[in-house]
Amino acid sequence: MTAPNPMVGSMEGSFSTPPPPVSQKLFVVAGIVITVYGLDEIFQSSARETACLWLLHPRLQTQECMALLAAACLGDWNRREEKKNIGLVAVTFDQRNHGTREVDALANEAWRSGNQRHAQDMFSIYHGTATDTSLLMTYLSSYLFPSSDREIGLNLVFGVSLGGHAAWQCLFHDPRVSAAIIVIGCPDYFSLMSDRARLSKLPSWTDSSPTGTQFLGSPEFPAGLIKAVEMHDPAAMLLGRPDHPVRQLNEGFPSAVEQATLLPLMRRTLEGKRILNLSGAADILVPYECGKGFIECLKGAVAPASWFSGGFYLKDLQFDGVGHQMSPAMVDQTIQFIADTLQQTVNAAPTPPKI
């Protein structure tokens, strides 16, 4: 079964003419086929530092659907004067059980399509994608620059839909990830799947009293999955299960006791990082409301006179009339955010001494 590609129409509507072509090279790293965009252009530049943009595709799609976005992002940066200070490549690969890595088509489907293990399958697949991104990050420079004349000093992760869920995990779990762009993704798996169970009218949801209270821990969301989500899901890490009192925060400000737990975790996962969260206000597949409590907590942490002393940047935008798709306006925001992030890196670099 196929599903609408959230990327369709986004790029075509963003430019009067297609972005300029960029070089593409295939590598096999750790047994994973990856496509690296812009590597030839790196060797043609004087930049010795390189940034890598990891592009994570949507569910039921493949890495090829990210090619036009890679060209657009690289084309924008390569026309800027700052490219002489830091180069940019983009990397795509098939998510687990997708494209060249597919082993079970049903595992990519939802409850309504007959997959009774939808919750386990989806979380394990995109958790695996986040793990793969970190693994590839470890080895990429040794494949791209075997002469060690350049290095990758900055990693940005972009993800759409399923890729957006994975991008949240990359941001939280890998200190090498400096920035993340999440498009129609969700940081709160408990909330997202509870909403989906309600809409799917699962017996574990409808037959509970009160409604929905028996879903977590049921065969559709087993105890083993709950433990995995608590370990790896951003919202679960910070806010706990849906019934945890910290989820009822008033304007995002936790109590002093809760702060003692949250502060070290926030510093470890978010300090110094940049986040762009883009959502469709009319998205019913991954509703903004499912991640709203978590996003509001982050907003409270970076508000003036916040309880969180560490710093990170969060830009959270909803787009009216946009459903589960990446709109042209989201493309524009993505390209500008990438450029701003790279520009900050250039501005923060020490000025070489004059001789």
mmCIF file of C-alpha atoms in Angstrom:
data_model
loop_
_atom_site.group_PDB
_atom_site.id
_atom_site.type_symbol
_atom_site.label_atom_id
_atom_site.label_comp_id
_atom_site.label_asym_id
_atom_site.label_seq_id
_atom_site.Cartn_x
_atom_site.Cartn_y
_atom_site.Cartn_z
ATOM 1 C CA MET A 1 0.000 0.000 0.000
ATOM 2 C CA THR A 2 1.213 3.517 -0.809
ATOM 3 C CA ALA A 3 0.501 6.754 1.015
ATOM 4 C CA PRO A 4 0.592 10.370 -0.154
ATOM 5 C CA ASN A 5 4.119 11.729 -0.092
ATOM 6 C CA PRO A 6 4.200 14.821 2.195
ATOM 7 C CA MET A 7 7.007 16.196 0.031
ATOM 8 C CA VAL A 8 4.979 16.253 -3.203
ATOM 9 C CA GLY A 9 4.276 19.786 -4.347
ATOM 10 C CA SER A 10 6.406 21.415 -1.655
ATOM 11 C CA MET A 11 9.483 21.959 -3.787
ATOM 12 C CA GLU A 12 7.699 22.569 -7.064
ATOM 13 C CA GLY A 13 5.742 25.410 -5.487
ATOM 14 C CA SER A 14 8.769 27.003 -3.876
ATOM 15 C CA PHE A 15 10.736 28.070 -6.940
ATOM 16 C CA SER A 16 9.988 29.634 -10.303
ATOM 17 C CA THR A 17 12.825 27.498 -11.656
ATOM 18 C CA PRO A 18 14.260 24.269 -10.205
ATOM 19 C CA PRO A 19 17.290 24.607 -7.928
ATOM 20 C CA PRO A 20 20.661 24.133 -9.645
ATOM 21 C CA PRO A 21 21.867 20.524 -9.822
ATOM 22 C CA VAL A 22 24.412 19.323 -7.269
ATOM 23 C CA SER A 23 26.798 16.396 -7.354
ATOM 24 C CA GLN A 24 25.682 13.023 -5.988
ATOM 25 C CA LYS A 25 27.859 10.149 -4.834
ATOM 26 C CA LEU A 26 26.859 6.782 -3.393
ATOM 27 C CA PHE A 27 28.691 5.204 -0.474
ATOM 28 C CA VAL A 28 28.064 2.071 1.566
ATOM 29 C CA VAL A 29 28.768 2.869 5.211
ATOM 30 C CA ALA A 30 28.182 0.244 7.902
ATOM 31 C CA GLY A 31 26.168 -1.733 5.361
ATOM 32 C CA ILE A 32 23.838 1.198 4.648
ATOM 33 C CA VAL A 33 23.620 2.759 1.177
ATOM 34 C CA ILE A 34 23.823 6.536 1.495
ATOM 35 C CA THR A 35 23.721 9.351 -1.043
ATOM 36 C CA VAL A 36 26.006 12.316 -0.414
ATOM 37 C CA TYR A 37 25.039 15.535 -2.152
ATOM 38 C CA GLY A 38 27.523 18.351 -2.787
ATOM 39 C CA LEU A 39 30.793 16.526 -2.163
ATOM 40 C CA ASP A 40 32.405 17.609 -5.458
ATOM 41 C CA GLU A 41 31.577 21.214 -4.617
ATOM 42 C CA ILE A 42 33.359 20.847 -1.276
ATOM 43 C CA PHE A 43 36.608 19.890 -3.001
ATOM 44 C CA GLN A 44 36.252 22.878 -5.309
ATOM 45 C CA SER A 45 36.053 25.296 -2.370
ATOM 46 C CA SER A 46 38.660 26.653 0.016
ATOM 47 C CA ALA A 47 36.650 25.736 3.135
ATOM 48 C CA ARG A 48 38.385 23.294 5.450
ATOM 49 C CA GLU A 49 35.397 22.798 7.748
ATOM 50 C CA THR A 50 32.309 21.008 6.525
ATOM 51 C CA ALA A 51 28.764 20.849 7.843
ATOM 52 C CA CYS A 52 26.494 17.889 7.156
ATOM 53 C CA LEU A 53 22.729 18.114 6.687
ATOM 54 C CA TRP A 54 21.034 14.771 7.361
ATOM 55 C CA LEU A 55 17.730 14.467 5.488
ATOM 56 C CA LEU A 56 15.306 11.870 6.922
ATOM 57 C CA HIS A 57 12.388 10.936 4.669
ATOM 58 C CA PRO A 58 8.699 10.288 5.490
ATOM 59 C CA ARG A 59 7.007 6.955 6.196
ATOM 60 C CA LEU A 60 6.374 4.771 3.132
ATOM 61 C CA GLN A 61 8.832 6.842 1.076
ATOM 62 C CA THR A 62 12.509 6.462 0.187
ATOM 63 C CA GLN A 63 15.628 8.585 0.248
ATOM 64 C CA GLU A 64 15.098 9.650 -3.380
ATOM 65 C CA CYS A 65 12.226 11.936 -2.382
ATOM 66 C CA MET A 66 14.699 14.192 -0.559
ATOM 67 C CA ALA A 67 16.871 14.901 -3.610
ATOM 68 C CA LEU A 68 15.207 18.166 -4.630
ATOM 69 C CA LEU A 69 15.332 19.541 -1.088
ATOM 70 C CA ALA A 70 19.029 18.630 -0.866
ATOM 71 C CA ALA A 71 19.696 20.543 -4.084
ATOM 72 C CA ALA A 72 17.722 23.549 -2.842
ATOM 73 C CA CYS A 73 19.483 23.750 0.526
ATOM 74 C CA LEU A 74 22.948 23.290 -0.974
ATOM 75 C CA GLY A 75 22.211 25.679 -3.818
ATOM 76 C CA ASP A 76 21.174 28.391 -1.396
ATOM 77 C CA TRP A 77 24.282 28.008 0.778
ATOM 78 C CA ASN A 78 26.722 27.674 -2.105
ATOM 79 C CA ARG A 79 25.676 31.022 -3.547
ATOM 80 C CA ARG A 80 26.572 32.766 -0.292
ATOM 81 C CA GLU A 81 29.918 34.360 0.484
ATOM 82 C CA GLU A 82 30.174 32.418 3.747
ATOM 83 C CA LYS A 83 30.589 29.116 1.893
ATOM 84 C CA LYS A 84 34.324 29.885 1.742
ATOM 85 C CA ASN A 85 34.421 29.426 5.521
ATOM 86 C CA ILE A 86 32.294 26.310 5.872
ATOM 87 C CA GLY A 87 31.093 23.913 3.204
ATOM 88 C CA LEU A 88 27.842 21.975 3.253
ATOM 89 C CA VAL A 89 26.967 18.445 2.171
ATOM 90 C CA ALA A 90 23.661 16.640 2.540
ATOM 91 C CA VAL A 91 23.167 12.936 3.230
ATOM 92 C CA THR A 92 20.130 10.739 2.624
ATOM 93 C CA PHE A 93 19.504 7.047 3.273
ATOM 94 C CA ASP A 94 16.513 4.735 3.422
ATOM 95 C CA GLN A 95 14.959 4.462 6.847
ATOM 96 C CA ARG A 96 14.755 0.985 8.344
ATOM 97 C CA ASN A 97 12.253 -1.270 6.550
ATOM 98 C CA HIS A 98 11.956 1.266 3.710
ATOM 99 C CA GLY A 99 13.200 1.273 0.142
ATOM 100 C CA THR A 100 16.237 -0.952 -0.292
ATOM 101 C CA ARG A 101 15.961 -2.006 3.372
ATOM 102 C CA GLU A 102 12.336 -3.177 3.354
ATOM 103 C CA VAL A 103 11.773 -6.668 4.754
ATOM 104 C CA ASP A 104 8.099 -6.508 5.816
ATOM 105 C CA ALA A 105 5.721 -4.100 4.058
ATOM 106 C CA LEU A 106 2.967 -4.583 6.642
ATOM 107 C CA ALA A 107 5.250 -3.317 9.427
ATOM 108 C CA ASN A 108 5.138 0.141 7.811
ATOM 109 C CA GLU A 109 1.334 0.269 7.947
ATOM 110 C CA ALA A 110 -1.062 1.477 10.646
ATOM 111 C CA TRP A 111 -3.707 -0.320 12.728
ATOM 112 C CA ARG A 112 -6.405 0.555 10.200
ATOM 113 C CA SER A 113 -4.378 -1.154 7.469
ATOM 114 C CA GLY A 114 -4.174 -4.399 9.424
ATOM 115 C CA ASN A 115 -0.909 -3.993 11.317
ATOM 116 C CA GLN A 116 -1.685 -4.984 14.898
ATOM 117 C CA ARG A 117 1.876 -4.084 15.939
ATOM 118 C CA HIS A 118 1.723 -0.568 14.528
ATOM 119 C CA ALA A 119 2.898 1.117 17.741
ATOM 120 C CA GLN A 120 5.871 -1.218 18.224
ATOM 121 C CA ASP A 121 6.826 -1.164 14.544
ATOM 122 C CA MET A 122 6.722 2.588 14.023
ATOM 123 C CA PHE A 123 8.637 3.512 17.160
ATOM 124 C CA SER A 124 11.322 0.858 16.680
ATOM 125 C CA ILE A 125 11.771 1.819 13.015
ATOM 126 C CA TYR A 126 12.335 5.524 13.592
ATOM 127 C CA HIS A 127 14.324 4.911 16.774
ATOM 128 C CA GLY A 128 16.468 2.702 14.562
ATOM 129 C CA THR A 129 16.759 5.521 12.038
ATOM 130 C CA ALA A 130 17.997 7.888 14.749
ATOM 131 C CA THR A 131 20.501 5.233 15.819
ATOM 132 C CA ASP A 132 21.601 4.772 12.205
ATOM 133 C CA THR A 133 22.086 8.525 11.826
ATOM 134 C CA SER A 134 24.431 8.575 14.812
ATOM 135 C CA LEU A 135 26.286 5.515 13.520
ATOM 136 C CA LEU A 136 26.757 7.069 10.086
ATOM 137 C CA MET A 137 27.806 10.341 11.712
ATOM 138 C CA THR A 138 30.647 8.516 13.435
ATOM 139 C CA TYR A 139 32.120 7.135 10.222
ATOM 140 C CA LEU A 140 31.096 9.587 7.492
ATOM 141 C CA SER A 141 34.188 11.800 7.489
ATOM 142 C CA SER A 142 36.475 8.779 7.114
ATOM 143 C CA TYR A 143 34.666 7.900 3.881
ATOM 144 C CA LEU A 144 34.361 11.430 2.493
ATOM 145 C CA PHE A 145 37.801 12.686 3.494
ATOM 146 C CA PRO A 146 40.184 9.697 3.690
ATOM 147 C CA SER A 147 43.158 12.059 3.375
ATOM 148 C CA SER A 148 42.022 13.799 6.587
ATOM 149 C CA ASP A 149 42.370 17.192 4.906
ATOM 150 C CA ARG A 150 38.867 18.201 5.973
ATOM 151 C CA GLU A 151 36.486 17.371 8.790
ATOM 152 C CA ILE A 152 32.800 17.539 9.567
ATOM 153 C CA GLY A 153 32.436 20.008 12.396
ATOM 154 C CA LEU A 154 28.681 20.584 12.408
ATOM 155 C CA ASN A 155 25.669 18.286 12.040
ATOM 156 C CA LEU A 156 22.123 19.410 11.282
ATOM 157 C CA VAL A 157 19.214 16.968 11.074
ATOM 158 C CA PHE A 158 16.088 17.541 9.024
ATOM 159 C CA GLY A 159 13.114 15.184 9.075
ATOM 160 C CA VAL A 160 9.592 15.035 7.631
ATOM 161 C CA SER A 161 6.779 13.036 9.268
ATOM 162 C CA LEU A 162 8.398 9.727 10.321
ATOM 163 C CA GLY A 163 11.745 11.402 9.652
ATOM 164 C CA GLY A 164 10.622 14.269 11.882
ATOM 165 C CA HIS A 165 9.955 11.871 14.761
ATOM 166 C CA ALA A 166 13.471 10.493 14.264
ATOM 167 C CA ALA A 167 14.964 13.993 14.070
ATOM 168 C CA TRP A 168 13.636 14.754 17.570
ATOM 169 C CA GLN A 169 15.469 11.682 18.878
ATOM 170 C CA CYS A 170 18.676 12.629 17.056
ATOM 171 C CA LEU A 171 18.532 16.058 18.652
ATOM 172 C CA PHE A 172 18.023 14.682 22.149
ATOM 173 C CA HIS A 173 20.404 11.749 22.089
ATOM 174 C CA ASP A 174 23.427 12.814 20.046
ATOM 175 C CA PRO A 175 25.516 15.736 21.333
ATOM 176 C CA ARG A 176 27.020 16.132 17.851
ATOM 177 C CA VAL A 177 23.672 17.329 16.510
ATOM 178 C CA SER A 178 23.701 21.114 16.782
ATOM 179 C CA ALA A 179 20.371 21.834 15.118
ATOM 180 C CA ALA A 180 17.200 20.072 14.007
ATOM 181 C CA ILE A 181 14.412 20.985 11.616
ATOM 182 C CA ILE A 182 11.265 18.985 12.329
ATOM 183 C CA VAL A 183 8.457 19.112 9.777
ATOM 184 C CA ILE A 184 5.097 17.552 10.723
ATOM 185 C CA GLY A 185 6.856 15.372 13.293
ATOM 186 C CA CYS A 186 5.971 14.698 16.912
ATOM 187 C CA PRO A 187 8.162 14.591 20.049
ATOM 188 C CA ASP A 188 5.499 12.840 22.184
ATOM 189 C CA TYR A 189 4.832 9.230 21.198
ATOM 190 C CA PHE A 190 2.465 8.504 24.086
ATOM 191 C CA SER A 191 0.224 11.373 23.026
ATOM 192 C CA LEU A 192 0.460 10.702 19.293
ATOM 193 C CA MET A 193 -0.431 7.015 19.538
ATOM 194 C CA SER A 194 -3.156 7.594 22.103
ATOM 195 C CA ASP A 195 -4.792 9.971 19.648
ATOM 196 C CA ARG A 196 -4.372 7.456 16.845
ATOM 197 C CA ALA A 197 -5.839 4.663 19.007
ATOM 198 C CA ARG A 198 -8.862 6.861 19.695
ATOM 199 C CA LEU A 199 -9.400 7.597 16.008
ATOM 200 C CA SER A 200 -8.863 3.928 15.107
ATOM 201 C CA LYS A 201 -11.430 2.913 17.748
ATOM 202 C CA LEU A 202 -9.202 0.192 19.150
ATOM 203 C CA PRO A 203 -10.988 -1.999 21.717
ATOM 204 C CA SER A 204 -8.292 -1.228 24.279
ATOM 205 C CA TRP A 205 -9.347 2.401 23.900
ATOM 206 C CA THR A 206 -13.108 2.225 23.487
ATOM 207 C CA ASP A 207 -13.727 -0.537 26.041
ATOM 208 C CA SER A 208 -11.791 1.180 28.833
ATOM 209 C CA SER A 209 -13.543 2.933 31.680
ATOM 210 C CA PRO A 210 -12.833 5.808 31.638
ATOM 211 C CA THR A 211 -12.265 5.677 27.880
ATOM 212 C CA GLY A 212 -8.636 5.210 26.898
ATOM 213 C CA THR A 213 -7.242 4.437 30.336
ATOM 214 C CA GLN A 214 -6.335 0.839 29.454
ATOM 215 C CA PHE A 215 -4.579 1.556 26.155
ATOM 216 C CA LEU A 216 -1.068 1.894 27.564
ATOM 217 C CA GLY A 217 -0.054 -1.596 28.658
ATOM 218 C CA SER A 218 -2.522 -3.299 26.310
ATOM 219 C CA PRO A 219 -1.408 -5.637 23.480
ATOM 220 C CA GLU A 220 -1.531 -2.602 21.152
ATOM 221 C CA PHE A 221 0.948 -0.741 23.393
ATOM 222 C CA PRO A 222 2.715 -3.355 25.561
ATOM 223 C CA ALA A 223 4.699 -2.724 28.731
ATOM 224 C CA GLY A 224 7.962 -3.387 26.902
ATOM 225 C CA LEU A 225 7.190 -0.601 24.455
ATOM 226 C CA ILE A 226 6.334 1.751 27.315
ATOM 227 C CA LYS A 227 9.819 1.185 28.750
ATOM 228 C CA ALA A 228 11.447 1.836 25.358
ATOM 229 C CA VAL A 229 9.471 5.058 24.889
ATOM 230 C CA GLU A 230 10.422 6.264 28.368
ATOM 231 C CA MET A 231 14.080 5.739 27.486
ATOM 232 C CA HIS A 232 14.151 7.360 24.054
ATOM 233 C CA ASP A 233 11.138 9.620 23.417
ATOM 234 C CA PRO A 234 11.890 13.315 24.136
ATOM 235 C CA ALA A 235 8.568 14.089 25.810
ATOM 236 C CA ALA A 236 8.634 10.914 27.886
ATOM 237 C CA MET A 237 12.189 11.652 28.985
ATOM 238 C CA LEU A 238 11.269 15.136 30.212
ATOM 239 C CA LEU A 239 7.613 14.773 31.176
ATOM 240 C CA GLY A 240 7.127 11.083 31.931
ATOM 241 C CA ARG A 241 3.935 9.155 31.190
ATOM 242 C CA PRO A 242 0.678 10.958 30.344
ATOM 243 C CA ASP A 243 -0.473 10.826 33.973
ATOM 244 C CA HIS A 244 2.755 12.326 35.346
ATOM 245 C CA PRO A 245 2.127 15.610 37.223
ATOM 246 C CA VAL A 246 4.873 17.481 35.356
ATOM 247 C CA ARG A 247 2.676 17.256 32.240
ATOM 248 C CA GLN A 248 0.228 19.549 33.976
ATOM 249 C CA LEU A 249 2.731 22.400 34.204
ATOM 250 C CA ASN A 250 1.393 25.903 34.587
ATOM 251 C CA GLU A 251 2.781 27.919 31.665
ATOM 252 C CA GLY A 252 5.744 25.597 31.409
ATOM 253 C CA PHE A 253 7.249 26.296 34.846
ATOM 254 C CA PRO A 254 7.931 23.162 36.917
ATOM 255 C CA SER A 255 8.227 23.066 40.672
ATOM 256 C CA ALA A 256 11.600 23.300 42.401
ATOM 257 C CA VAL A 257 11.601 19.535 42.950
ATOM 258 C CA GLU A 258 10.842 18.871 39.286
ATOM 259 C CA GLN A 259 13.509 21.359 38.233
ATOM 260 C CA ALA A 260 16.150 19.363 40.089
ATOM 261 C CA THR A 261 15.372 16.399 37.814
ATOM 262 C CA LEU A 262 14.825 18.342 34.607
ATOM 263 C CA LEU A 263 17.796 20.720 34.708
ATOM 264 C CA PRO A 264 20.623 18.198 34.190
ATOM 265 C CA LEU A 265 18.626 16.383 31.519
ATOM 266 C CA MET A 266 17.840 19.636 29.683
ATOM 267 C CA ARG A 267 21.470 20.706 29.789
ATOM 268 C CA ARG A 268 22.621 17.357 28.436
ATOM 269 C CA THR A 269 20.095 17.161 25.615
ATOM 270 C CA LEU A 270 19.341 20.742 24.548
ATOM 271 C CA GLU A 271 21.878 23.287 25.758
ATOM 272 C CA GLY A 272 23.335 25.333 22.909
ATOM 273 C CA LYS A 273 21.158 23.692 20.250
ATOM 274 C CA ARG A 274 18.781 25.181 17.687
ATOM 275 C CA ILE A 275 15.299 23.840 16.851
ATOM 276 C CA LEU A 276 12.873 24.710 14.065
ATOM 277 C CA ASN A 277 9.496 23.001 14.500
ATOM 278 C CA LEU A 278 7.092 23.338 11.552
ATOM 279 C CA SER A 279 3.534 21.997 11.746
ATOM 280 C CA GLY A 280 0.374 22.024 9.669
ATOM 281 C CA ALA A 281 -2.542 23.498 11.577
ATOM 282 C CA ALA A 282 -4.893 21.188 9.638
ATOM 283 C CA ASP A 283 -2.786 18.043 10.114
ATOM 284 C CA ILE A 284 -4.968 15.194 11.412
ATOM 285 C CA LEU A 285 -2.375 12.421 11.015
ATOM 286 C CA VAL A 286 0.228 14.067 13.279
ATOM 287 C CA PRO A 287 -1.757 16.830 15.027
ATOM 288 C CA TYR A 288 0.173 19.721 16.538
ATOM 289 C CA GLU A 289 -1.849 19.227 19.735
ATOM 290 C CA CYS A 290 -0.120 15.886 20.358
ATOM 291 C CA GLY A 291 3.215 17.598 20.915
ATOM 292 C CA LYS A 292 1.911 20.909 22.217
ATOM 293 C CA GLY A 293 2.452 20.185 25.920
ATOM 294 C CA PHE A 294 6.093 19.322 25.294
ATOM 295 C CA ILE A 295 6.640 22.335 23.028
ATOM 296 C CA GLU A 296 5.061 24.634 25.634
ATOM 297 C CA CYS A 297 7.437 23.213 28.247
ATOM 298 C CA LEU A 298 10.387 24.062 25.997
ATOM 299 C CA LYS A 299 9.009 27.535 25.360
ATOM 300 C CA GLY A 300 8.712 28.075 29.096
ATOM 301 C CA ALA A 301 12.330 26.986 29.506
ATOM 302 C CA VAL A 302 13.628 29.635 27.095
ATOM 303 C CA ALA A 303 11.273 32.435 28.146
ATOM 304 C CA PRO A 304 12.686 35.562 29.858
ATOM 305 C CA ALA A 305 13.571 34.905 33.519
ATOM 306 C CA SER A 306 13.160 31.199 32.839
ATOM 307 C CA TRP A 307 13.888 28.438 35.345
ATOM 308 C CA PHE A 308 16.330 26.937 32.814
ATOM 309 C CA SER A 309 19.708 28.639 33.006
ATOM 310 C CA GLY A 310 21.095 26.930 29.906
ATOM 311 C CA GLY A 311 20.320 28.335 26.495
ATOM 312 C CA PHE A 312 18.818 26.881 23.340
ATOM 313 C CA TYR A 313 16.867 28.333 20.436
ATOM 314 C CA LEU A 314 13.339 27.264 19.504
ATOM 315 C CA LYS A 315 11.228 28.554 16.636
ATOM 316 C CA ASP A 316 7.782 26.956 16.506
ATOM 317 C CA LEU A 317 5.496 27.729 13.561
ATOM 318 C CA GLN A 318 2.057 26.467 12.541
ATOM 319 C CA PHE A 319 0.742 26.985 9.027
ATOM 320 C CA ASP A 320 -2.980 27.599 8.565
ATOM 321 C CA GLY A 321 -4.727 25.379 6.060
ATOM 322 C CA VAL A 322 -1.774 22.987 5.798
ATOM 323 C CA GLY A 323 -2.379 19.313 6.499
ATOM 324 C CA HIS A 324 0.132 16.475 6.678
ATOM 325 C CA GLN A 325 2.460 17.922 4.081
ATOM 326 C CA MET A 326 5.514 20.106 3.708
ATOM 327 C CA SER A 327 4.270 23.363 2.240
ATOM 328 C CA PRO A 328 6.363 25.765 0.119
ATOM 329 C CA ALA A 329 6.448 28.178 3.078
ATOM 330 C CA MET A 330 7.971 25.394 5.188
ATOM 331 C CA VAL A 331 10.634 24.899 2.531
ATOM 332 C CA ASP A 332 11.481 28.610 2.708
ATOM 333 C CA GLN A 333 11.710 28.491 6.514
ATOM 334 C CA THR A 334 13.922 25.395 6.345
ATOM 335 C CA ILE A 335 16.397 26.891 3.888
ATOM 336 C CA GLN A 336 16.656 30.130 5.855
ATOM 337 C CA PHE A 337 17.116 28.309 9.173
ATOM 338 C CA ILE A 338 19.948 26.220 7.739
ATOM 339 C CA ALA A 339 21.659 29.336 6.409
ATOM 340 C CA ASP A 340 21.224 31.156 9.733
ATOM 341 C CA THR A 341 22.663 28.193 11.647
ATOM 342 C CA LEU A 342 25.710 27.992 9.394
ATOM 343 C CA GLN A 343 26.133 31.758 9.526
ATOM 344 C CA GLN A 344 26.201 31.646 13.324
ATOM 345 C CA THR A 345 28.940 29.035 13.133
ATOM 346 C CA VAL A 346 30.960 31.261 10.810
ATOM 347 C CA ASN A 347 30.476 34.286 13.084
ATOM 348 C CA ALA A 348 31.478 32.310 16.179
ATOM 349 C CA ALA A 349 34.701 31.006 14.626
ATOM 350 C CA PRO A 350 37.892 32.706 15.872
ATOM 351 C CA THR A 351 39.449 35.127 13.418
ATOM 352 C CA PRO A 352 42.818 33.857 12.179
ATOM 353 C CA PRO A 353 45.736 36.116 13.149
ATOM 354 C CA LYS A 354 47.099 38.476 10.530
ATOM 355 C CA ILE A 355 50.730 38.043 9.634
#
